[in-house]
Coordinates of C-alpha atoms in Angstrom, one line a residue:
Chain A
X155 CA -46.5 239.5 2.5
X156 CA -48.3 241.2 -0.3
X157 CA -48.3 239.7 -3.8
X158 CA -45.3 240.8 -5.8
X159 CA -46.4 243.6 -8.1
X160 CA -49.5 244.7 -6.1
X161 CA -47.6 247.9 -5.1
X162 CA -46.9 248.8 -8.7
X163 CA -50.5 248.1 -9.6
X164 CA -51.8 250.3 -6.8
X165 CA -49.5 253.1 -8.0
X166 CA -50.9 252.7 -11.5
X167 CA -54.4 253.1 -10.2
X168 CA -53.3 256.5 -8.8
X169 CA -51.8 257.6 -12.2
X170 CA -54.9 256.3 -14.0
X171 CA -57.2 258.2 -11.7
X172 CA -55.1 261.4 -12.1
X173 CA -55.2 260.9 -15.9
X174 CA -59.0 260.6 -15.8
X175 CA -59.3 263.7 -13.6
X176 CA -57.8 265.9 -16.4
X177 CA -60.6 265.1 -18.8
X178 CA -64.3 266.0 -18.5
X179 CA -65.3 262.5 -19.5
X180 CA -62.8 261.1 -17.1
X181 CA -64.4 263.0 -14.2
X182 CA -67.8 261.8 -15.3
X183 CA -66.5 258.2 -15.2
X184 CA -65.0 258.7 -11.8
X185 CA -68.3 260.2 -10.5
X186 CA -70.1 257.2 -11.9
X187 CA -67.6 254.9 -10.1
X188 CA -68.3 257.0 -6.9
X189 CA -64.7 258.2 -6.6
X190 CA -65.0 262.0 -5.8
X191 CA -62.8 263.6 -8.5
X192 CA -60.8 266.8 -8.3
X193 CA -60.2 269.1 -11.2
X194 CA -56.9 267.7 -12.5
X195 CA -56.3 270.5 -15.0
X196 CA -53.7 272.6 -13.2
X197 CA -51.6 273.9 -16.1
X198 CA -52.0 277.5 -17.2
X199 CA -51.4 278.0 -20.9
X200 CA -49.2 281.0 -20.2
X201 CA -49.2 283.5 -23.1
X202 CA -52.8 282.8 -23.9
X203 CA -54.1 282.9 -20.3
X204 CA -52.4 284.5 -17.4
X205 CA -52.1 283.6 -13.8
X206 CA -54.1 285.7 -11.4
X207 CA -51.4 287.0 -9.0
X208 CA -51.9 288.0 -5.4
X209 CA -52.2 291.7 -4.6
X210 CA -48.9 291.6 -2.9
X211 CA -47.1 290.0 -5.9
X212 CA -44.1 292.2 -6.4
X213 CA -41.6 292.6 -9.1
X214 CA -39.5 295.8 -9.7
X215 CA -39.9 299.1 -7.9
X216 CA -41.4 302.3 -9.3
X217 CA -41.6 305.9 -8.2
X218 CA -44.9 307.3 -7.1
X219 CA -46.0 310.8 -8.1
X220 CA -49.2 312.7 -7.1
X221 CA -51.2 314.4 -9.8
X222 CA -48.5 315.5 -12.2
X223 CA -45.1 313.8 -13.0
X224 CA -43.1 316.7 -11.6
X225 CA -44.8 316.3 -8.2
X226 CA -43.0 313.2 -7.1
X227 CA -42.8 312.1 -3.5
X228 CA -39.1 311.3 -3.7
X229 CA -36.8 314.0 -2.2
X230 CA -33.6 312.3 -3.3
X231 CA -32.6 311.5 0.3
X232 CA -30.6 308.4 -0.9
X233 CA -31.7 306.2 1.9
X234 CA -32.9 303.5 -0.5
X235 CA -29.6 303.9 -2.4
X236 CA -27.7 303.2 0.8
X237 CA -29.9 300.3 2.0
X238 CA -30.4 298.5 -1.3
X239 CA -28.7 295.1 -0.6
X240 CA -27.4 294.6 -4.2
X241 CA -26.8 298.4 -4.6
X242 CA -28.8 298.7 -7.8
X243 CA -30.2 302.2 -7.2
X244 CA -28.4 305.4 -8.3
X245 CA -29.7 308.8 -7.4
X246 CA -28.5 312.4 -7.9
X247 CA -30.3 315.3 -6.5
X248 CA -31.3 318.1 -8.8
X249 CA -29.0 321.1 -8.2
X250 CA -28.6 324.5 -9.8
X251 CA -25.3 325.9 -11.2
X252 CA -24.1 327.0 -7.7
X253 CA -24.6 323.5 -6.3
X254 CA -27.7 324.4 -4.3
X255 CA -30.6 321.9 -4.3
X256 CA -33.5 322.8 -6.6
X257 CA -37.0 322.6 -5.3
X258 CA -40.3 321.7 -6.9
X259 CA -43.6 321.8 -4.9
X260 CA -41.5 322.8 -1.8
X261 CA -39.3 319.6 -1.9
X262 CA -36.0 318.7 -3.3
X263 CA -36.2 316.1 -6.1
X264 CA -33.9 313.7 -8.0
X265 CA -32.4 314.8 -11.3
X266 CA -31.5 311.2 -11.9
X267 CA -33.0 308.1 -10.5
X268 CA -31.8 304.9 -12.0
X269 CA -32.6 301.3 -11.1
X270 CA -30.6 298.6 -12.8
X271 CA -33.3 296.0 -12.9
X272 CA -30.9 293.3 -14.1
X273 CA -29.3 293.6 -10.6
X274 CA -32.5 294.3 -8.6
X275 CA -33.6 291.2 -6.6
X276 CA -37.2 292.4 -5.9
X277 CA -36.6 292.3 -2.1
X278 CA -38.7 295.4 -1.3
X279 CA -36.2 296.8 1.2
X280 CA -36.3 300.1 -0.6
X281 CA -40.0 300.3 0.0
X282 CA -39.5 299.4 3.7
X283 CA -36.9 302.0 4.4
X284 CA -38.4 305.0 2.4
X285 CA -39.8 307.5 4.9
X286 CA -41.8 309.3 2.2
X287 CA -43.7 306.4 0.7
X288 CA -42.1 307.5 -2.6
X289 CA -41.1 304.0 -3.9
X290 CA -43.4 301.1 -4.3
X291 CA -43.3 297.7 -5.9
X292 CA -44.7 297.2 -9.4
X293 CA -46.4 293.9 -10.5
X294 CA -45.6 294.2 -14.2
X295 CA -43.4 291.2 -15.2
X296 CA -43.3 291.0 -18.9
X297 CA -40.1 293.0 -19.3
X298 CA -37.9 290.9 -21.4
X299 CA -35.5 293.0 -23.6
X300 CA -32.6 292.3 -25.9
X301 CA -30.1 294.9 -24.6
X302 CA -28.8 294.8 -21.1
X303 CA -27.7 298.4 -20.9
X304 CA -30.4 300.2 -22.7
X305 CA -33.5 298.2 -21.7
X306 CA -32.6 296.9 -18.3
X307 CA -31.5 300.2 -16.8
X308 CA -34.8 301.9 -15.7
X309 CA -34.4 305.6 -15.7
X310 CA -36.5 308.2 -13.8
X311 CA -38.8 308.7 -16.8
X312 CA -39.6 304.9 -17.0
X313 CA -39.9 304.5 -13.2
X314 CA -42.5 307.3 -12.7
X315 CA -46.0 306.1 -12.2
X316 CA -49.0 307.8 -10.7
X317 CA -50.5 307.3 -7.3
X318 CA -53.7 306.3 -9.2
X319 CA -51.8 303.4 -10.8
X320 CA -50.6 302.4 -7.4
X321 CA -54.1 302.4 -6.1
X322 CA -55.2 300.3 -9.1
X323 CA -52.6 297.5 -8.6
X324 CA -52.6 297.4 -4.8
X325 CA -55.7 298.9 -3.4
X326 CA -55.2 297.4 0.1
X327 CA -51.6 298.6 0.5
X328 CA -52.3 302.0 -1.0
X329 CA -55.0 302.5 1.6
X330 CA -52.5 301.9 4.4
X331 CA -50.0 304.1 2.8
X332 CA -52.5 306.9 2.5
X333 CA -53.4 306.6 6.1
X334 CA -49.7 306.8 7.0
X335 CA -49.2 309.9 4.9
X336 CA -52.4 311.5 6.4
X337 CA -51.2 310.8 9.9
X338 CA -47.9 312.4 9.1
X339 CA -49.6 315.6 7.8
X340 CA -52.2 315.9 10.5
X341 CA -50.1 316.8 13.5
X342 CA -48.5 319.7 11.6
X343 CA -51.9 321.1 10.8
X344 CA -53.3 320.8 14.3
X345 CA -50.3 322.0 16.2
X346 CA -51.4 325.3 17.8
X347 CA -49.3 328.2 16.6
X348 CA -47.3 329.9 19.3
X349 CA -48.8 333.3 20.2
X350 CA -47.3 336.1 18.2
Chain B
X289 CA -17.9 245.6 -1.4
X290 CA -14.2 244.9 -1.9
X291 CA -13.3 245.6 -5.5
X292 CA -11.0 242.6 -5.6
X293 CA -13.9 240.2 -5.1
X294 CA -15.4 241.2 -8.5
X295 CA -15.3 238.2 -10.7
X296 CA -12.9 238.8 -13.6
X297 CA -11.3 236.4 -15.9
X298 CA -7.5 236.5 -15.8
X299 CA -7.2 237.5 -19.5
X300 CA -9.4 240.6 -19.1
X301 CA -7.3 243.8 -18.5
X302 CA -8.8 245.8 -15.6
X303 CA -8.1 249.4 -14.8
X304 CA -9.9 251.9 -12.8
X305 CA -11.9 254.6 -14.7
X306 CA -12.3 258.1 -13.5
X307 CA -15.7 259.7 -14.3
X308 CA -16.9 263.2 -13.6
X309 CA -20.5 263.3 -12.6
X310 CA -21.5 266.9 -13.1
X311 CA -21.2 269.9 -12.6
X312 CA -23.5 270.4 -15.6
X313 CA -25.9 267.5 -15.1
X314 CA -29.4 267.7 -13.8
X315 CA -29.0 264.7 -11.6
X316 CA -26.5 266.5 -9.4
X317 CA -29.3 268.9 -8.3
X318 CA -27.4 272.0 -9.4
X319 CA -23.7 272.7 -10.1
X320 CA -22.2 270.0 -8.1
X321 CA -19.4 267.7 -9.3
X322 CA -18.5 264.2 -8.1
X323 CA -15.1 262.8 -9.2
X324 CA -15.9 259.1 -9.2
X325 CA -13.4 256.3 -9.6
X326 CA -15.0 253.2 -11.0
X327 CA -14.0 249.6 -11.1
X328 CA -16.4 248.4 -13.8
X329 CA -19.6 250.0 -12.5
X330 CA -18.7 249.9 -8.8
X331 CA -17.6 253.1 -7.0
X332 CA -14.2 252.7 -5.3
X333 CA -13.5 256.3 -4.7
X334 CA -15.7 259.4 -4.8
X335 CA -14.6 263.0 -4.3
X336 CA -17.2 265.7 -4.1
X337 CA -16.1 269.0 -5.6
X338 CA -18.0 272.1 -4.4
X339 CA -17.8 275.8 -5.0
X340 CA -19.3 276.2 -8.4
X341 CA -22.1 278.3 -7.0
X342 CA -20.1 280.2 -4.4
X343 CA -21.5 283.8 -4.2
X344 CA -19.7 285.1 -1.2
X345 CA -22.8 285.3 0.9
X346 CA -21.1 285.5 4.3
X347 CA -18.7 288.2 3.2
X348 CA -21.5 290.3 1.6
X349 CA -23.4 289.9 4.9
X350 CA -20.5 291.6 6.7
X351 CA -20.7 294.6 4.4
X352 CA -24.5 295.3 4.8
X353 CA -26.9 295.8 7.7
X354 CA -28.4 292.9 9.6
X355 CA -31.8 293.4 7.9
X356 CA -30.3 293.7 4.4
X357 CA -29.1 290.1 4.7
X358 CA -32.7 288.7 4.7
X359 CA -33.2 288.8 0.9
X360 CA -29.8 287.1 0.5
X361 CA -30.8 284.2 2.9
X362 CA -33.8 283.6 0.5
X363 CA -31.2 282.6 -2.0
X364 CA -29.3 280.1 0.3
X365 CA -31.7 277.2 0.0
X366 CA -34.1 278.6 -2.5
X367 CA -36.7 276.0 -1.8
X368 CA -37.0 277.1 1.8
X369 CA -36.8 280.9 1.8
X370 CA -39.2 281.3 4.8
X371 CA -37.2 279.0 7.1
X372 CA -33.9 280.6 6.1
X373 CA -35.4 284.0 7.0
X374 CA -36.6 282.5 10.3
X375 CA -33.1 281.3 11.3
X376 CA -31.5 284.6 10.7
X377 CA -34.4 286.4 12.6
X378 CA -33.8 284.2 15.6
X379 CA -30.0 285.0 15.6
X380 CA -30.7 288.7 15.3
X381 CA -33.3 288.6 18.1
X382 CA -30.8 286.8 20.4
X383 CA -28.1 289.3 19.5
X384 CA -30.2 292.4 20.0
X385 CA -32.7 291.2 22.6
X386 CA -35.7 291.9 20.4
X387 CA -39.1 290.9 21.8
X388 CA -41.3 288.9 19.4
X389 CA -45.0 289.6 18.8
X390 CA -47.1 286.5 19.6
X391 CA -49.0 286.6 16.4
X392 CA -45.8 287.0 14.4
X393 CA -44.3 284.0 16.2
X394 CA -47.3 281.9 15.2
X395 CA -47.3 283.2 11.6
X396 CA -43.6 282.4 11.0
X397 CA -43.8 279.0 12.6
X398 CA -46.7 278.3 10.2
X399 CA -44.6 279.5 7.3
X400 CA -41.7 277.3 8.4
X401 CA -43.9 274.2 8.6
X402 CA -45.4 275.0 5.2
X403 CA -41.9 275.3 3.9
X404 CA -41.1 271.8 5.3
X405 CA -44.1 270.5 3.3
X406 CA -42.8 272.3 0.2
X407 CA -39.3 270.9 0.6
X408 CA -40.1 267.3 1.5
X409 CA -42.7 267.1 -1.3
X410 CA -40.3 268.4 -3.8
X411 CA -37.4 266.4 -2.7
X412 CA -39.3 263.1 -2.9
X413 CA -40.4 264.1 -6.4
X414 CA -36.7 264.7 -7.4
X415 CA -35.6 261.5 -5.7
X416 CA -38.1 259.5 -7.8
X417 CA -36.9 261.4 -10.8
X418 CA -33.4 260.3 -10.0
X419 CA -34.6 256.7 -9.7
X420 CA -35.9 256.8 -13.2
X421 CA -39.6 257.4 -12.5
X422 CA -39.3 260.2 -15.0
X423 CA -41.8 263.0 -14.5
X424 CA -44.9 261.6 -12.9
X425 CA -44.1 261.7 -9.2
X426 CA -42.2 265.0 -9.6
X427 CA -45.1 266.6 -11.3
X428 CA -47.6 265.4 -8.7
X429 CA -45.2 266.9 -6.1
X430 CA -44.9 270.2 -7.9
X431 CA -48.7 270.4 -8.4
X432 CA -49.1 270.4 -4.6
X433 CA -46.0 272.6 -4.0
X434 CA -47.5 275.2 -6.3
X435 CA -50.5 275.5 -4.1
X436 CA -48.4 276.3 -1.0
X437 CA -46.3 278.7 -3.1
X438 CA -49.5 280.6 -4.0
X439 CA -50.1 281.0 -0.2
X440 CA -46.5 282.4 0.2
X441 CA -47.2 284.8 -2.7
X442 CA -50.4 286.0 -1.1
X443 CA -48.5 286.6 2.2
X444 CA -45.2 287.9 1.2
X445 CA -45.5 288.9 -2.5
X446 CA -43.1 286.3 -3.9
X447 CA -43.4 282.6 -4.4
X448 CA -39.9 281.6 -3.6
X449 CA -37.8 284.7 -2.6
X450 CA -40.2 285.5 0.2
X451 CA -38.1 287.9 2.4
X452 CA -41.0 287.8 4.9
X453 CA -39.8 286.9 8.4
X454 CA -38.2 289.8 10.4
X455 CA -36.7 290.0 13.8
X456 CA -39.7 290.5 16.1
X457 CA -42.2 288.8 13.9
X458 CA -43.1 288.9 10.2
X459 CA -42.9 291.9 7.8
X460 CA -46.6 292.4 7.6
X461 CA -49.7 290.6 8.7
X462 CA -51.2 288.0 6.3
X463 CA -54.0 289.2 4.1
X464 CA -57.7 288.8 4.9
X465 CA -58.8 285.2 4.5
X466 CA -55.3 283.8 4.3
X467 CA -55.6 281.7 7.4
X468 CA -58.8 280.1 6.2
X469 CA -57.1 279.3 2.9
X470 CA -54.1 277.8 4.6
X471 CA -56.4 275.7 6.8
X472 CA -58.2 274.4 3.7
X473 CA -54.9 273.5 2.1
X474 CA -53.5 271.8 5.3
X475 CA -56.6 269.8 5.8
X476 CA -56.5 268.6 2.3
X477 CA -52.8 267.6 2.4
X478 CA -53.2 264.2 4.0
X479 CA -55.2 263.2 1.0
X480 CA -52.3 264.0 -1.3
X481 CA -49.9 262.2 1.0
X482 CA -52.1 259.1 0.9
X483 CA -52.1 259.3 -2.8
X484 CA -48.4 259.9 -3.0
X485 CA -47.8 256.9 -0.6
X486 CA -50.1 254.7 -2.7
X487 CA -48.0 255.5 -5.7
X488 CA -44.6 255.0 -4.0
X489 CA -44.3 253.4 -0.6
X490 CA -45.2 249.8 -1.4
X491 CA -44.0 250.1 -5.0
X492 CA -41.7 247.1 -5.5
X493 CA -39.5 249.0 -7.9
X494 CA -39.0 251.8 -5.5
X495 CA -38.2 249.3 -2.8
X496 CA -35.7 247.4 -5.0
X497 CA -33.9 250.6 -5.9
X498 CA -33.9 252.2 -2.5
X499 CA -33.8 249.6 0.3
X500 CA -30.4 248.7 1.7
X501 CA -28.8 251.3 -0.7
X502 CA -26.6 254.0 0.8
X503 CA -26.8 253.0 4.4
X504 CA -25.7 255.6 6.9
X505 CA -24.8 254.0 10.2
X506 CA -25.9 255.7 13.3
X507 CA -22.4 256.3 14.7
X508 CA -21.2 257.8 11.4
X509 CA -24.2 260.0 11.2
X510 CA -23.5 261.3 14.7
X511 CA -19.8 261.7 14.3
X512 CA -20.2 263.5 10.9
X513 CA -22.7 266.1 12.4
X514 CA -25.4 265.0 10.0
X515 CA -28.7 266.6 11.0
X516 CA -32.3 266.6 9.8
X517 CA -34.3 263.9 8.3
X518 CA -31.1 262.2 7.2
X519 CA -30.0 261.8 10.8
X520 CA -33.4 260.7 12.0
X521 CA -33.6 258.1 9.2
X522 CA -30.5 256.5 10.9
X523 CA -32.5 256.2 14.1
X524 CA -31.1 259.1 16.1
X525 CA -33.8 261.0 17.9
X526 CA -32.6 264.6 17.4
X527 CA -34.9 267.3 16.3
X528 CA -34.1 270.9 17.2
X529 CA -37.8 271.8 17.5
X530 CA -37.8 269.4 20.5
X531 CA -34.2 270.0 21.7
X532 CA -34.2 273.8 21.7
X533 CA -38.0 274.2 21.9
X534 CA -37.9 277.5 20.1
X535 CA -40.9 279.5 18.8
X536 CA -44.3 277.8 19.3
X537 CA -43.1 274.2 19.1
X538 CA -43.2 273.5 22.8
X539 CA -46.9 274.1 22.8
X540 CA -47.6 271.8 19.9
X541 CA -47.8 268.0 20.2
X542 CA -46.0 266.2 17.5
X543 CA -43.8 263.1 17.2
X544 CA -40.3 262.8 15.7
X545 CA -40.4 260.0 13.2
X546 CA -37.3 257.8 13.2
X547 CA -35.9 255.3 10.7
X548 CA -34.3 252.0 11.5
X549 CA -31.9 251.1 8.7
X550 CA -30.7 254.5 7.5
X551 CA -30.9 253.6 3.8
X552 CA -32.3 255.6 1.0
X553 CA -35.8 254.2 1.6
X554 CA -35.8 255.2 5.2
X555 CA -34.8 258.7 4.3
X556 CA -37.7 258.8 1.9
X557 CA -40.1 257.4 4.4
X558 CA -39.0 259.6 7.3
X559 CA -39.8 262.6 5.1
X560 CA -43.3 261.3 4.4
X561 CA -43.9 260.8 8.1
X562 CA -42.4 264.2 8.9
X563 CA -44.9 265.8 6.5
X564 CA -47.7 264.1 8.4
X565 CA -46.4 265.5 11.6
X566 CA -46.0 268.9 10.0
X567 CA -49.7 268.8 9.1
X568 CA -50.5 268.1 12.7
X569 CA -48.4 271.1 13.9
X570 CA -50.0 273.3 11.3
X571 CA -53.6 272.3 12.3
X572 CA -52.8 273.1 15.9
X573 CA -51.0 276.4 15.1
X574 CA -53.7 277.6 12.7
X575 CA -56.3 277.0 15.3
X576 CA -54.4 278.9 17.9
X577 CA -53.2 282.0 16.0
X578 CA -53.8 284.9 18.4
X579 CA -54.7 288.5 17.3
X580 CA -52.6 291.5 17.7
X581 CA -49.7 293.0 15.8
X582 CA -47.6 290.7 13.6
X583 CA -44.4 292.3 14.5
X584 CA -43.1 293.9 17.8
X585 CA -42.6 297.7 17.8
X586 CA -38.8 297.3 18.1
X587 CA -38.7 294.8 15.2
X588 CA -40.8 297.1 13.1
X589 CA -38.5 300.1 13.9
X590 CA -35.3 298.3 12.9
X591 CA -37.0 297.0 9.7
X592 CA -37.8 300.5 8.7
X593 CA -34.5 302.0 9.6
X594 CA -31.9 299.1 9.6
X595 CA -28.9 301.4 10.4
X596 CA -30.4 302.4 13.7
X597 CA -29.9 298.8 14.9
X598 CA -26.6 298.6 16.7
X599 CA -26.6 295.4 18.8
X600 CA -24.3 295.4 21.8
X601 CA -20.8 293.8 21.4
X602 CA -21.0 290.1 21.5
X603 CA -22.1 287.1 19.5
X604 CA -25.2 285.0 19.1
X605 CA -26.0 281.7 17.4
X606 CA -29.6 281.2 16.3
X607 CA -30.6 277.8 14.9
X608 CA -33.7 276.2 13.6
X609 CA -34.8 272.8 12.4
X610 CA -34.8 273.7 8.7
X611 CA -36.3 271.0 6.4
X612 CA -32.7 269.8 5.5
X613 CA -31.3 269.9 9.0
X614 CA -29.8 272.3 11.5
X615 CA -29.6 275.7 9.9
X616 CA -27.6 278.0 12.1
X617 CA -26.6 281.6 11.8
X618 CA -23.7 282.8 13.8
X619 CA -23.4 286.6 14.2
X620 CA -20.7 288.6 15.9
X621 CA -21.3 292.2 16.6
X622 CA -18.8 294.9 17.2
X623 CA -21.4 297.5 18.1
X624 CA -21.7 298.8 14.5
X625 CA -24.8 298.5 12.3
X626 CA -23.1 295.7 10.3
X627 CA -22.1 292.3 11.6
X628 CA -18.4 291.8 12.3
X629 CA -18.7 288.2 11.4
X630 CA -21.6 286.4 9.8
X631 CA -21.4 282.6 9.4
X632 CA -23.9 280.1 8.3
X633 CA -24.0 276.5 9.3
X634 CA -25.6 275.0 6.2
X635 CA -27.3 271.6 6.6
X636 CA -26.9 270.7 3.0
X637 CA -23.1 271.2 3.1
X638 CA -22.5 269.2 6.3
X639 CA -24.8 266.4 5.3
X640 CA -22.9 266.1 2.0
X641 CA -19.6 265.3 3.8
X642 CA -20.6 261.7 4.3
X643 CA -21.4 261.1 0.6
X644 CA -18.3 259.0 -0.1
X645 CA -19.0 256.7 2.8
X646 CA -22.5 256.2 1.5
X647 CA -21.5 255.5 -2.1
X648 CA -18.5 253.2 -1.8
X649 CA -19.3 249.7 -3.2
X650 CA -22.5 250.8 -4.9
X651 CA -23.1 251.2 -8.6
X652 CA -23.1 254.4 -10.5
X653 CA -26.9 254.5 -10.7
X654 CA -27.1 254.2 -6.9
X655 CA -24.8 257.2 -6.5
X656 CA -27.5 259.4 -8.2
X657 CA -30.2 258.3 -5.8
X658 CA -28.0 258.5 -2.8
X659 CA -27.2 262.1 -3.6
X660 CA -30.9 262.7 -4.2
X661 CA -31.8 261.3 -0.8
X662 CA -29.2 263.5 1.0
X663 CA -31.3 266.4 -0.2
X664 CA -29.0 269.2 -1.2
X665 CA -29.5 272.6 -2.7
X666 CA -26.3 274.0 -4.1
X667 CA -27.2 277.5 -3.2
X668 CA -26.8 276.4 0.4
X669 CA -23.8 274.1 -0.1
X670 CA -21.7 276.7 -1.7
X671 CA -23.3 279.9 -0.3

């Protein structure tokens, strides 16, 4: 049987070593005592320094456009609206006075595309189900606001971001998306036309 | 202890006192309420009150597609998102007969074992917090937990709400260099466990507080359907990884650590030993990860178009050894894209049913650590 109190003392050695590891001088002392120290400073002083997030880090979705903001990939098919688990997406297709869908760049487009980010749970299912690679996850996270209705409801204007931005925040994923888009385009271009 | 044996002078008036522990109290690990009846400081009756965090998870699951339930399972036991996903994926695979990509099988088993490290590390930290070791062990635990959460973020995009495992494998392959990082972390983990044990295992104060407190007898544990480390601390050799042999576990060699007494200390120590076994599993799995796709083609297809997945009529029960016990998902299909019935067997909830038996005769302070040793997350208890 060990001496009573030796367990507590052994525990205190651990806390003392961890204490020393959080200081430069402490690490020097530990090295002198031949105890290999680790860098005990693990806290990130948040507003002053920011954590480096992984490329896949996701927050809220955004809409991708190519070149100009009116050339967005979204065709207002409403698949994401239907599949969104907490149902936070609301889309209406742009239509003319007779109720026929309007087109821009040969595609239909949404007149209204709202995401209520106070409901959104960042699950990325909208990205998974979109057949047009039109919606992607943003990694901007400093979005606090004082008003739930005005500031937490992201409208189309706020959600639109360029393909260049997507490439900048997620180079790896954007490359895969570009490959998929190219593969989708390619067969249409190479299909031989039926003889006239 | 029989309350009548408490020594009281005849002139002292005695009456029982009812005290509410929780729901707004950090020691109840969330919004959980215990209606305790006290004789002095001794518990003579204890009634758990649940339901403060009820979010209608099962009913929501019956109104959306099978795949759309994955992000909701993250929020069941929010410490173990990866293994919750895994359980639902197994149930859906059984229901729809979906083949699994081999690499995906390895990756999600690795994730599930990392999750076990996260859970057990954190719960020991919380348990020590409950014992009054305010802050230090918990922060040591969270320092290590954070490193694993960084790995989860690199793979899935989110630290806690991972939504990563899919029927047929995992959502996407891990990024370049991830496996090497994971290997480095896993190889360094025993050093932390040694440190943690030096701090706690032989500590006289921990032993005084935890030994012979909240003993769960073997027979009661079995008859109350308790599972997980809590059951094994009472000496019952029952681990679903061994019993069912799902995923890659039959190919890994690992032991099932068992306790002898079934007290709070055994529950603590079984978790430490389980982490050491998890490290062994991880080392074997990380060495053996095969190449190839991370998800089978059928799994990828139903992830992209969840409404095309219409499993045949019937039911399936998929279960895993989650860090807290047997986590089961029961699905009934009527042939439509949405489940007809979606039920979850939550280990936190079922382990909690023996709480009164564990607490009777102990002091109020012991109730807090007994609850801490049961290891509950209210997101899973109430669903």
